[in-house]
Coordinates of C-alpha atoms and ligand atoms in Angstrom, one line a residue:
M15 CA 0.2 -0.3 -0.2
A16 CA 3.1 2.4 0.5
Q17 CA 3.1 3.0 -3.4
A18 CA -0.9 3.4 -4.4
R19 CA -0.4 6.0 -2.0
G20 CA 2.6 7.0 -2.1
G21 CA 2.7 7.4 -5.4
G22 CA 0.8 9.9 -6.4
S23 CA -0.1 14.0 -6.5
R24 CA -2.6 13.0 -4.7
A25 CA -2.8 12.5 -0.6
R26 CA 1.0 11.8 -0.6
S27 CA 2.0 12.9 2.9
W28 CA 4.1 10.6 4.7
T29 CA 2.7 8.9 7.7
G30 CA 6.0 7.9 9.3
G31 CA 4.7 4.5 8.4
R32 CA 1.3 4.4 10.6
G33 CA -1.2 2.0 9.4
L34 CA 1.3 0.1 7.0
P35 CA 2.3 -3.0 7.4
K36 CA 6.2 -4.0 9.0
V37 CA 8.8 -5.5 6.2
S38 CA 10.0 -8.2 6.9
H39 CA 12.3 -9.7 4.1
G40 CA 12.4 -10.0 0.5
S41 CA 13.5 -12.4 -2.2
G42 CA 13.6 -11.8 -5.9
A43 CA 10.1 -10.3 -7.3
H44 CA 8.8 -10.7 -4.0
V45 CA 8.4 -9.2 -0.6
F46 CA 7.6 -10.0 2.9
D47 CA 5.5 -8.7 5.6
T48 CA 6.0 -9.5 9.3
T49 CA 2.4 -12.2 9.0
G50 CA 4.0 -13.7 6.0
K51 CA 2.0 -12.3 3.8
R52 CA 3.4 -12.5 0.3
Y53 CA 3.8 -9.6 -2.5
L54 CA 4.4 -9.6 -5.8
D55 CA 6.3 -7.1 -6.5
A56 CA 4.8 -5.5 -9.9
S57 CA 6.4 -1.5 -9.3
G58 CA 9.5 -2.6 -8.7
G59 CA 8.2 -0.7 -5.1
P60 CA 9.0 3.1 -7.4
A61 CA 10.7 2.3 -10.1
V62 CA 13.6 1.0 -8.5
Y63 CA 14.5 -2.5 -7.7
C64 CA 15.4 -4.5 -11.0
L65 CA 16.8 -7.2 -9.9
G66 CA 14.6 -7.5 -7.4
H67 CA 15.0 -8.3 -4.1
G68 CA 17.5 -10.3 -1.9
H69 CA 19.8 -10.8 -4.7
P70 CA 23.0 -12.7 -3.0
E71 CA 25.4 -11.2 -5.1
V72 CA 25.3 -7.9 -4.8
T73 CA 24.3 -8.5 -0.3
A74 CA 27.8 -10.4 -0.7
A75 CA 29.6 -7.5 -2.4
I76 CA 28.2 -5.4 0.3
V77 CA 29.1 -7.8 2.8
R78 CA 32.7 -7.6 0.9
Q79 CA 33.5 -3.3 1.6
L80 CA 31.2 -3.3 4.5
E81 CA 34.5 -5.5 5.7
R82 CA 37.1 -3.8 4.3
I83 CA 35.6 -0.4 5.0
A84 CA 32.1 1.6 4.7
H85 CA 33.1 5.3 3.3
G86 CA 36.8 5.9 2.2
Y87 CA 35.2 10.0 1.9
R88 CA 36.0 11.4 -1.6
Y89 CA 38.1 14.1 -1.1
T90 CA 41.1 12.3 0.4
F91 CA 40.6 9.0 -1.5
T92 CA 39.3 7.2 -4.7
S93 CA 38.6 3.5 -4.4
D94 CA 38.4 1.0 -7.0
P95 CA 34.5 0.3 -6.7
L96 CA 34.5 4.2 -7.5
E97 CA 36.1 3.6 -10.4
E98 CA 34.8 0.2 -11.9
L99 CA 31.0 1.9 -11.1
R100 CA 33.2 5.2 -13.2
E101 CA 34.3 2.9 -16.0
L102 CA 30.9 0.4 -16.3
I103 CA 28.6 3.7 -16.3
T104 CA 31.1 5.1 -19.6
A105 CA 30.8 2.0 -21.2
A106 CA 26.6 1.3 -20.7
C107 CA 25.9 5.3 -21.5
G108 CA 28.5 3.9 -24.8
R109 CA 32.0 6.2 -25.2
A110 CA 30.8 7.5 -28.1
S111 CA 27.6 9.9 -26.0
R112 CA 31.3 11.5 -24.2
L113 CA 29.1 11.7 -21.1
D114 CA 32.4 10.8 -19.3
A115 CA 32.0 12.7 -16.7
I116 CA 30.5 12.2 -13.1
V117 CA 29.1 13.0 -9.9
F118 CA 27.3 10.8 -7.9
V119 CA 24.8 11.0 -5.0
S120 CA 22.8 9.2 -3.0
G121 CA 19.7 9.2 -5.2
G122 CA 17.2 11.1 -7.5
S123 CA 16.9 14.2 -6.9
E124 CA 20.6 14.7 -5.6
A125 CA 20.8 13.5 -8.8
V126 CA 19.0 16.2 -10.0
E127 CA 20.2 19.4 -8.2
S128 CA 23.6 18.7 -8.7
A129 CA 22.3 18.9 -13.0
L130 CA 20.6 22.2 -12.4
K131 CA 23.5 23.2 -11.2
V132 CA 26.6 21.5 -12.7
A133 CA 24.3 23.8 -16.1
L134 CA 24.8 26.6 -14.6
Q135 CA 27.8 26.4 -13.2
Y136 CA 28.8 25.8 -17.6
H137 CA 26.9 29.1 -18.6
S138 CA 29.1 30.9 -15.6
A139 CA 32.2 29.0 -16.6
R140 CA 31.7 30.8 -20.6
G141 CA 30.9 34.4 -18.9
E142 CA 27.4 33.7 -19.6
M143 CA 25.4 34.9 -16.8
T144 CA 22.6 36.0 -17.7
R145 CA 21.4 31.9 -18.4
R146 CA 19.7 31.4 -15.4
R147 CA 16.4 29.9 -16.6
F148 CA 15.0 26.6 -16.8
I149 CA 12.4 25.1 -19.6
A150 CA 10.4 22.0 -17.8
R151 CA 7.2 20.3 -19.2
R152 CA 3.9 19.9 -17.3
R153 CA 3.3 16.6 -15.7
S154 CA 6.8 16.1 -15.0
W155 CA 9.0 14.8 -12.3
H156 CA 12.7 15.4 -10.8
G157 CA 12.5 15.6 -7.0
N158 CA 12.1 16.9 -3.6
T159 CA 15.4 19.1 -3.7
L160 CA 14.3 22.7 -3.5
G161 CA 15.9 23.5 -7.1
A162 CA 14.1 19.8 -8.2
L163 CA 10.9 20.6 -6.9
A164 CA 11.5 24.4 -9.2
V165 CA 11.1 22.1 -12.5
S166 CA 8.7 19.4 -11.3
D167 CA 4.9 20.0 -11.2
F168 CA 3.1 17.7 -8.9
L169 CA 0.9 20.6 -7.7
D170 CA 0.2 19.8 -4.1
R171 CA 4.1 18.4 -3.9
R172 CA 4.8 22.1 -5.0
A173 CA 1.8 24.2 -3.8
P174 CA 2.9 24.7 0.3
F175 CA 6.3 25.5 -1.3
E176 CA 5.1 28.2 -3.9
G177 CA 6.7 31.6 -3.9
A178 CA 10.3 30.4 -2.4
L179 CA 10.9 28.5 -5.6
V180 CA 13.5 29.3 -8.0
E181 CA 11.4 30.6 -10.9
A182 CA 11.0 28.4 -14.5
S183 CA 9.2 27.6 -17.5
F184 CA 6.4 24.8 -18.3
L185 CA 5.3 23.3 -21.2
P186 CA 3.1 21.4 -21.5
Q187 CA 2.7 18.0 -21.2
V188 CA 4.0 16.0 -24.9
S189 CA 1.3 12.7 -24.7
M190 CA 0.6 10.6 -27.2
Y191 CA -3.0 9.4 -25.5
R192 CA -3.6 13.2 -24.7
P193 CA -2.8 15.4 -28.1
P194 CA -3.5 19.6 -28.3
E195 CA -6.7 19.9 -29.7
G196 CA -5.7 19.9 -33.5
V197 CA -2.6 18.6 -33.5
A198 CA -2.2 14.1 -35.1
P199 CA -0.7 12.4 -32.8
E200 CA 2.0 11.8 -35.8
A201 CA 2.8 15.7 -35.5
L202 CA 3.2 15.8 -31.6
G203 CA 6.7 15.4 -32.0
A204 CA 6.8 18.7 -34.1
H205 CA 4.5 20.4 -32.6
A206 CA 6.1 19.9 -29.1
A207 CA 9.1 21.0 -30.2
A208 CA 7.8 24.2 -31.6
E209 CA 6.8 25.3 -28.2
L210 CA 10.2 24.7 -26.8
E211 CA 11.6 27.4 -29.2
A212 CA 9.4 30.0 -28.5
E213 CA 9.4 29.5 -25.5
I214 CA 13.7 30.0 -25.8
G215 CA 12.2 33.0 -27.9
R216 CA 10.3 35.0 -25.8
L217 CA 12.6 34.0 -23.0
G218 CA 15.9 35.0 -25.0
P219 CA 17.8 32.5 -25.9
E220 CA 20.8 34.4 -23.5
R221 CA 18.6 33.5 -20.7
V222 CA 17.9 30.0 -20.9
A223 CA 20.5 28.1 -19.5
A224 CA 19.4 24.9 -19.6
F225 CA 16.0 22.6 -20.2
I226 CA 14.5 19.3 -18.6
F227 CA 13.5 16.6 -19.8
E228 CA 12.2 13.4 -18.2
P229 CA 13.0 10.9 -22.6
V230 CA 10.0 8.8 -21.1
V231 CA 7.8 10.5 -18.6
G232 CA 7.0 8.9 -15.1
A233 CA 4.9 8.7 -12.5
A234 CA 4.0 11.9 -13.7
G235 CA 2.8 11.2 -16.6
G236 CA 2.3 7.5 -16.5
A237 CA 5.5 5.7 -18.9
L238 CA 4.6 8.7 -21.1
P239 CA 7.4 8.1 -24.4
P240 CA 8.5 10.6 -26.4
P241 CA 6.5 10.9 -29.7
P242 CA 8.4 9.7 -33.1
G243 CA 11.0 12.7 -33.1
Y244 CA 10.1 15.2 -29.9
A245 CA 13.5 14.3 -28.4
A246 CA 15.4 14.5 -31.6
R247 CA 14.4 17.7 -32.5
V248 CA 14.8 19.3 -29.1
R249 CA 18.1 18.7 -29.0
E250 CA 18.9 20.0 -32.7
I251 CA 17.0 23.6 -30.4
C252 CA 18.9 23.6 -27.6
S253 CA 22.3 22.9 -29.3
R254 CA 21.1 25.5 -31.5
H255 CA 20.5 28.0 -29.2
G256 CA 23.1 27.0 -27.2
V257 CA 20.9 26.3 -24.1
L258 CA 21.6 22.9 -22.2
L259 CA 20.1 19.4 -23.0
I260 CA 18.9 17.8 -19.4
A261 CA 17.7 14.4 -19.5
D262 CA 16.6 13.5 -15.8
E263 CA 16.7 9.9 -16.5
V264 CA 16.2 8.7 -12.2
M265 CA 13.2 6.6 -13.3
C266 CA 13.5 5.0 -17.1
G267 CA 17.6 4.6 -17.1
S268 CA 19.8 2.6 -15.8
G269 CA 18.1 0.2 -18.6
R270 CA 14.3 -0.1 -17.7
T271 CA 13.5 0.8 -21.1
G272 CA 15.6 -2.2 -22.1
T273 CA 18.7 0.1 -22.8
W274 CA 20.4 1.8 -20.9
R275 CA 20.2 5.0 -21.6
A276 CA 16.7 5.2 -22.5
L277 CA 16.7 8.2 -24.7
E278 CA 19.2 6.4 -26.8
Q279 CA 16.3 4.9 -28.3
D280 CA 15.8 8.3 -30.2
G281 CA 19.7 8.6 -31.1
V282 CA 20.0 11.8 -29.0
V283 CA 22.1 12.8 -26.3
P284 CA 21.6 15.2 -23.9
D285 CA 24.1 17.7 -21.8
I286 CA 23.9 16.4 -19.0
M287 CA 22.1 14.1 -17.7
A288 CA 20.6 12.5 -13.8
V289 CA 20.2 8.8 -13.3
A290 CA 19.5 6.7 -9.9
K291 CA 16.4 4.4 -8.9
G292 CA 17.5 1.2 -11.0
L293 CA 22.0 2.4 -10.5
A294 CA 22.4 0.1 -7.3
G295 CA 18.4 -1.8 -8.2
G296 CA 17.6 -0.2 -4.3
Y297 CA 20.5 -1.6 -2.0
L298 CA 22.5 1.0 -1.0
P299 CA 21.1 4.3 -2.1
L300 CA 23.0 6.0 -5.1
G301 CA 22.7 8.6 -7.6
A302 CA 24.9 10.1 -10.6
T303 CA 24.8 12.8 -12.8
L304 CA 26.4 13.1 -15.7
Y305 CA 27.7 15.9 -18.1
S306 CA 29.6 16.0 -21.2
H307 CA 33.2 15.8 -21.8
E308 CA 32.7 19.6 -22.8
I309 CA 30.9 21.0 -20.0
A310 CA 33.4 19.3 -18.1
A311 CA 36.6 20.2 -19.7
T312 CA 35.4 24.2 -19.2
L313 CA 34.3 23.8 -15.3
E314 CA 37.6 22.1 -14.8
V315 CA 39.2 25.4 -16.2
A316 CA 37.4 27.6 -15.1
D317 CA 36.3 25.9 -11.6
G318 CA 39.1 22.7 -11.6
G319 CA 35.7 20.8 -11.4
P320 CA 32.0 20.6 -9.7
L321 CA 30.7 22.7 -7.4
T322 CA 28.4 20.1 -5.7
G323 CA 28.6 17.2 -4.1
H324 CA 27.8 16.1 -0.9
T325 CA 29.7 14.4 2.1
F326 CA 28.0 10.9 0.8
S327 CA 29.0 11.1 -2.7
A328 CA 30.6 8.5 -4.2
H329 CA 30.0 6.3 -1.1
T330 CA 32.3 3.5 -1.4
A331 CA 30.0 0.5 -0.4
A332 CA 26.8 2.7 -2.0
C333 CA 29.4 2.2 -4.8
A334 CA 30.2 -1.3 -4.3
A335 CA 26.3 -1.9 -5.3
G336 CA 26.2 0.0 -8.1
V337 CA 29.0 -2.2 -9.6
A338 CA 27.3 -4.9 -8.4
V339 CA 23.7 -5.0 -9.7
Q340 CA 25.0 -3.6 -13.0
R341 CA 27.6 -6.1 -13.7
I342 CA 24.7 -9.0 -13.3
V343 CA 22.8 -6.4 -15.5
A344 CA 25.3 -6.9 -18.4
R345 CA 26.4 -10.2 -16.9
D346 CA 23.0 -12.1 -17.9
G347 CA 22.2 -9.2 -20.3
L348 CA 18.9 -8.2 -18.6
L349 CA 18.6 -5.4 -20.7
E350 CA 18.2 -7.6 -23.9
R351 CA 16.2 -9.9 -20.9
V352 CA 14.1 -6.4 -20.7
R353 CA 13.4 -5.4 -24.3
T354 CA 12.4 -9.0 -25.2
A355 CA 10.4 -9.7 -22.5
G356 CA 8.7 -6.0 -22.3
A357 CA 7.5 -6.5 -26.4
R358 CA 5.4 -9.3 -24.9
F359 CA 4.6 -8.0 -21.5
Q360 CA 2.7 -5.3 -22.7
P361 CA 0.7 -6.2 -25.7
A362 CA -0.3 -9.4 -23.6
L363 CA -0.9 -6.7 -20.8
R364 CA -3.7 -4.8 -22.6
A365 CA -5.8 -7.9 -24.7
A366 CA -5.9 -8.6 -20.6
L367 CA -7.2 -5.3 -19.6
A368 CA -9.3 -4.6 -23.4
R369 CA -12.5 -5.8 -21.8
F370 CA -12.6 -2.9 -18.8
E371 CA -14.0 -0.2 -21.0
A372 CA -11.8 2.6 -18.1
V373 CA -8.6 1.0 -19.6
G374 CA -7.9 3.8 -21.9
D375 CA -3.9 3.4 -22.6
V376 CA -1.7 0.3 -22.2
R377 CA 1.7 2.4 -22.8
G378 CA 5.3 3.1 -22.2
R379 CA 8.6 1.0 -23.0
G380 CA 10.5 -1.3 -22.4
F381 CA 10.0 -2.9 -17.7
L382 CA 8.3 0.2 -17.4
I383 CA 4.6 0.3 -18.4
G384 CA 1.7 3.3 -17.9
V385 CA -2.3 1.5 -17.4
E386 CA -4.2 5.4 -18.0
L387 CA -8.2 5.3 -16.4
V388 CA -10.3 6.9 -18.3
A389 CA -14.4 7.7 -17.3
D390 CA -15.0 7.7 -21.4
R391 CA -12.7 6.2 -23.5
A392 CA -14.2 8.4 -27.1
T393 CA -14.0 11.5 -24.8
R394 CA -10.6 10.6 -22.7
A395 CA -12.7 12.3 -19.8
P396 CA -11.0 11.6 -16.3
F397 CA -12.2 10.3 -13.7
P398 CA -13.5 12.9 -10.5
A399 CA -10.7 12.8 -8.4
E400 CA -13.4 12.4 -5.3
R401 CA -13.1 9.2 -6.6
A402 CA -9.6 7.9 -6.1
L403 CA -9.5 5.3 -8.8
A404 CA -5.7 4.8 -9.5
E405 CA -5.6 4.4 -5.1
S406 CA -8.2 2.5 -5.1
I407 CA -7.0 -0.7 -8.1
G408 CA -3.7 0.4 -6.2
Q409 CA -5.7 -0.8 -2.6
C410 CA -7.1 -3.6 -3.8
A411 CA -4.1 -4.7 -5.1
F412 CA -2.2 -4.1 -2.4
E413 CA -4.7 -5.9 0.1
D414 CA -4.9 -9.4 -2.9
G415 CA -0.5 -9.4 -2.4
L416 CA 0.5 -7.4 -5.2
I417 CA 2.7 -3.8 -5.4
C418 CA 2.2 -1.8 -8.0
Y419 CA 2.6 2.2 -8.2
A420 CA -1.3 4.2 -8.1
A421 CA -0.7 8.0 -8.8
G422 CA -2.7 11.2 -10.3
G423 CA -3.7 14.4 -11.3
N424 CA -2.2 13.0 -15.0
V425 CA -4.7 15.3 -16.8
D426 CA -5.0 18.8 -15.6
G427 CA -2.5 18.6 -11.7
T428 CA -5.7 16.9 -9.8
Q429 CA -8.1 15.0 -12.3
G430 CA -5.9 11.6 -14.0
D431 CA -6.1 7.9 -12.8
I432 CA -2.5 6.2 -14.0
I433 CA -0.6 3.2 -12.5
L434 CA 2.8 2.1 -13.2
L435 CA 4.0 -1.2 -14.0
A436 CA 8.2 -1.7 -13.2
P437 CA 8.8 -5.3 -12.4
P438 CA 12.6 -6.6 -11.9
F439 CA 14.6 -6.5 -15.0
N440 CA 14.9 -10.6 -14.0
A441 CA 11.3 -11.3 -13.6
S442 CA 11.1 -14.7 -15.1
D443 CA 8.0 -15.7 -17.2
A444 CA 5.8 -16.9 -15.3
E445 CA 6.1 -13.3 -12.8
L446 CA 4.5 -11.5 -15.6
E447 CA 2.5 -13.6 -16.8
E448 CA 1.3 -13.7 -12.7
I449 CA 1.6 -10.0 -12.8
I450 CA -0.8 -9.3 -15.5
R451 CA -3.7 -11.8 -14.0
R452 CA -3.5 -10.3 -10.0
F453 CA -3.9 -6.9 -12.2
A454 CA -6.6 -6.7 -14.3
R455 CA -8.3 -8.5 -10.8
A456 CA -7.0 -5.1 -9.0
V457 CA -8.8 -3.3 -11.8
E458 CA -12.2 -5.1 -11.3
R459 CA -12.4 -4.9 -8.1
G460 CA -10.7 -1.8 -7.7
L461 CA -13.5 0.0 -10.1
A462 CA -16.3 -1.8 -7.7
V463 CA -15.1 -1.0 -4.3
S464 CA -14.9 2.8 -5.7
A465 CA -17.9 2.9 -8.3
P466 CA -20.3 6.2 -6.6
G467 CA -23.6 4.7 -4.2
R468 CA -20.8 2.1 -2.6
Ligands
PLP525 C1 12.1 11.2 -13.1 C2 12.6 10.9 -10.6 N1 13.6 12.0 -11.4 C3 13.5 12.3 -9.7 C4 13.3 11.6 -8.5 C5 13.6 12.1 -7.7 O1 14.2 10.9 -7.1 P1 14.9 10.4 -5.9 O2 13.2 10.0 -5.1 O3 15.3 9.5 -5.9 O4 15.2 11.6 -4.5 C6 12.0 11.1 -9.2 C7 12.1 9.6 -8.4 O5 10.5 9.3 -8.3 C8 11.8 10.6 -10.3 O6 11.0 9.9 -10.4

């Protein structure tokens, strides 16, 4: 239920765990609470646990590192895990991408925060101090620190902090399921890219630091892949105007969509990229900000390096966890597994849900799948927010021992019901089939228990 309640834009303040079951242990795709109840983790928590739970090799690697030393402070020492992880990430991104500078952090918000700071520092280093403005998209989520929150658009997560957030420009959400009126889905990529160029023009390119976006929009959009051609056009526009392109791959990256970088499938290399979640698969907190060779050289000359990072940046045991996870992902061919199993999973899920009028769309890439619920399939009108349908389905799934990630507000900030499924990369075919079966059951029950007048 943590995800059913905690994932969305509604009712998401943390209660300190009151009313939740107590977690006991995990094994593969399963989690057990202290009463012995078993849960099939269909969403990897919040799209984190790419190897599932309790992987003995990852645990052993962490223990081995802890037995030597937990943390070698990065200003005093380098370490084998740090250097190896750097190598593994650079190789996974493809050396041609030249995303070979890395700041390690402890999670997604910190990774985004550092991405924003690297962008600002780069422009400062080049004497372009007017380039301070970030452009982002509505219905995107980049994190909970003040900087990351300033470019994020879960309305009620922002509301208490309005007035103190760095000013940012927000462009409309890009959804092939909900293209703007008069824009055909195949024209959406060009249309949305033109919105970015218009905003850069309105502000004046000399005032714009960066455009930040989620290549596949996660919880705030419901696994929305970019329209064909969109990312490439955005890349070209940013380059032409000296605006840095920041890809937030905290949720969609580290292999979740079937390639290590989600944007690889769009043939696009960003200037700066944030990763976290699947990097160490949740075994220890770890994130990273990657940026280009050219940015690194500029920061080096001006300031000696990036002016960002924290006490626990490049934490040795966390890096050891990252190395273990990434080695297993590569050794076991898990990106290929996500691509092939993902290509079967999505149509099978769509077929299993076809009988529900309320299921408007099933979409995503690889093992990042979104289900959008609608009151009317023809008009795509959302359910009233008060019905909290996604939460109901999430709750029914949870009671039935299935963990999925329910979120709301994707249509206009308040209305909209989506559920994310993000299975472990190494989930078996039988487990994937079980997810589909039990999820369909949860949709049926959630629709019934949330029906008006009940
Ligand atoms: C796309 C994206 N960016 C950033 C974040 C923030 O990451 P974290 O919660 O690890 O700070 C999230 C978290 O869900 C995310 O999905």
